[in-house]
Coordinates of C-alpha atoms in Angstrom, one line a residue:
M1 CA 4.2 20.7 -18.2
A2 CA 3.6 18.6 -15.1
A3 CA 4.9 15.0 -15.0
A4 CA 2.3 12.2 -14.9
V5 CA 1.8 10.7 -11.4
T6 CA 1.6 7.0 -11.0
V7 CA -1.2 5.7 -8.8
P8 CA -1.6 2.2 -7.5
S9 CA -4.3 1.1 -10.0
D10 CA -1.9 2.0 -12.8
L11 CA 0.2 -1.0 -11.7
M12 CA -2.7 -3.5 -11.2
H13 CA -3.0 -5.0 -14.7
P14 CA -3.1 -8.7 -15.5
V15 CA 0.0 -10.3 -16.9
V16 CA -1.0 -11.9 -20.2
E17 CA 1.7 -14.6 -20.1
Q18 CA 0.6 -15.7 -16.6
A19 CA -3.1 -15.7 -17.5
V20 CA -2.4 -17.9 -20.5
Q21 CA -0.7 -20.4 -18.2
G22 CA -3.7 -20.5 -15.9
Y23 CA -2.7 -18.1 -13.2
A24 CA -4.6 -15.1 -11.9
V25 CA -3.0 -12.1 -10.3
N26 CA -3.9 -10.5 -7.0
W27 CA -2.4 -7.1 -6.0
L28 CA -1.1 -6.2 -2.6
L29 CA -1.0 -2.5 -1.8
K30 CA 1.3 -1.6 1.1
I31 CA 1.3 1.9 2.5
E32 CA 4.0 2.8 5.1
L33 CA 4.6 5.9 7.2
E34 CA 7.7 6.6 9.3
S35 CA 8.1 9.3 11.9
D36 CA 10.1 10.2 15.0
Q37 CA 6.8 11.0 16.7
L38 CA 3.9 8.5 17.1
K39 CA 1.4 11.3 17.4
D40 CA 2.4 12.5 13.9
I41 CA 1.3 9.3 12.2
E42 CA -1.7 8.4 14.3
P43 CA -4.3 10.2 12.1
C44 CA -3.0 8.3 9.1
R45 CA -3.1 5.0 11.0
K46 CA -6.8 5.7 11.6
I47 CA -7.4 6.3 7.9
L48 CA -5.7 3.1 7.0
A49 CA -7.7 1.2 9.6
E50 CA -11.0 2.7 8.3
R51 CA -10.1 1.6 4.8
G52 CA -9.4 -2.0 5.7
F53 CA -5.6 -2.0 5.7
S54 CA -5.0 -3.5 9.2
P55 CA -2.1 -1.1 10.0
L56 CA 0.7 -2.5 12.2
L57 CA 2.8 -0.2 14.4
S58 CA 6.4 -1.0 15.1
K59 CA 9.5 0.7 16.4
T60 CA 12.2 0.5 13.8
A61 CA 15.5 1.8 12.3
S62 CA 16.9 1.4 8.8
S63 CA 19.7 2.5 6.7
A64 CA 17.4 5.3 5.3
M65 CA 16.4 6.4 8.8
P66 CA 19.0 5.0 11.3
S67 CA 17.6 6.6 14.4
L68 CA 14.9 4.7 16.4
H69 CA 11.5 5.8 15.2
F70 CA 7.9 4.7 14.6
K71 CA 6.5 2.9 11.5
I72 CA 3.0 2.1 10.5
A73 CA 2.5 -0.3 7.7
G74 CA -0.9 -1.3 6.3
T75 CA -1.6 -3.8 3.5
K76 CA -4.7 -4.6 1.5
L77 CA -5.2 -7.3 -1.1
Y78 CA -7.0 -6.4 -4.4
E79 CA -8.1 -9.0 -7.0
Q80 CA -8.0 -6.4 -9.8
A81 CA -7.3 -2.7 -10.5
D82 CA -9.5 -0.8 -8.1
A83 CA -10.0 3.0 -7.6
D84 CA -10.3 2.2 -3.9
A85 CA -6.5 1.7 -3.8
D86 CA -6.0 5.2 -5.3
E87 CA -8.5 6.7 -3.0
A88 CA -6.9 5.2 0.1
L89 CA -3.5 6.5 -0.9
A90 CA -5.0 9.9 -1.7
A91 CA -6.7 10.0 1.7
V92 CA -3.4 9.3 3.5
M93 CA -1.6 11.9 1.5
H94 CA -4.4 14.5 2.1
A95 CA -4.1 14.0 5.8
N96 CA -0.6 15.5 5.6
C97 CA 0.9 13.4 8.4
P98 CA 4.4 14.8 9.0
A99 CA 6.1 11.5 8.1
A100 CA 7.9 9.7 5.3
L101 CA 5.3 8.1 3.2
T102 CA 6.0 5.2 0.9
W103 CA 3.8 2.8 -1.0
T104 CA 4.3 -0.3 -3.1
V105 CA 2.1 -2.6 -5.2
E106 CA 3.2 -6.3 -5.4
S107 CA 1.7 -9.0 -7.6
T108 CA 0.9 -12.4 -6.1
Y109 CA -0.1 -15.3 -8.4
R110 CA -2.6 -18.0 -7.7
P111 CA -3.9 -20.8 -9.9
R112 CA -7.2 -19.9 -11.5
T113 CA -10.2 -21.6 -10.0
R114 CA -12.3 -23.5 -12.5

């Protein structure tokens, strides 16, 4: 039996306690790719740009990848769960860029407008 796979929209659900207090939740999806070769991640950068993620390119090093390498990070804000988030991640994964791919969904709270 295959394990269930979590997709971004699985995490984009309102927090009842915050809604009761008058706050709405926005969701920030961040997709990152890291590689030793810039050309390896260029096709995925294009996909992120086409989908409105405003990808940023940087040279970086980290404890997980201590040698100097390239990183592309794109973010997009969603007001609610959206299949577009899942489709964007699937498009990047389908491109098979030879890079380390990570993604996160973060909640951001704002007062509800009346």
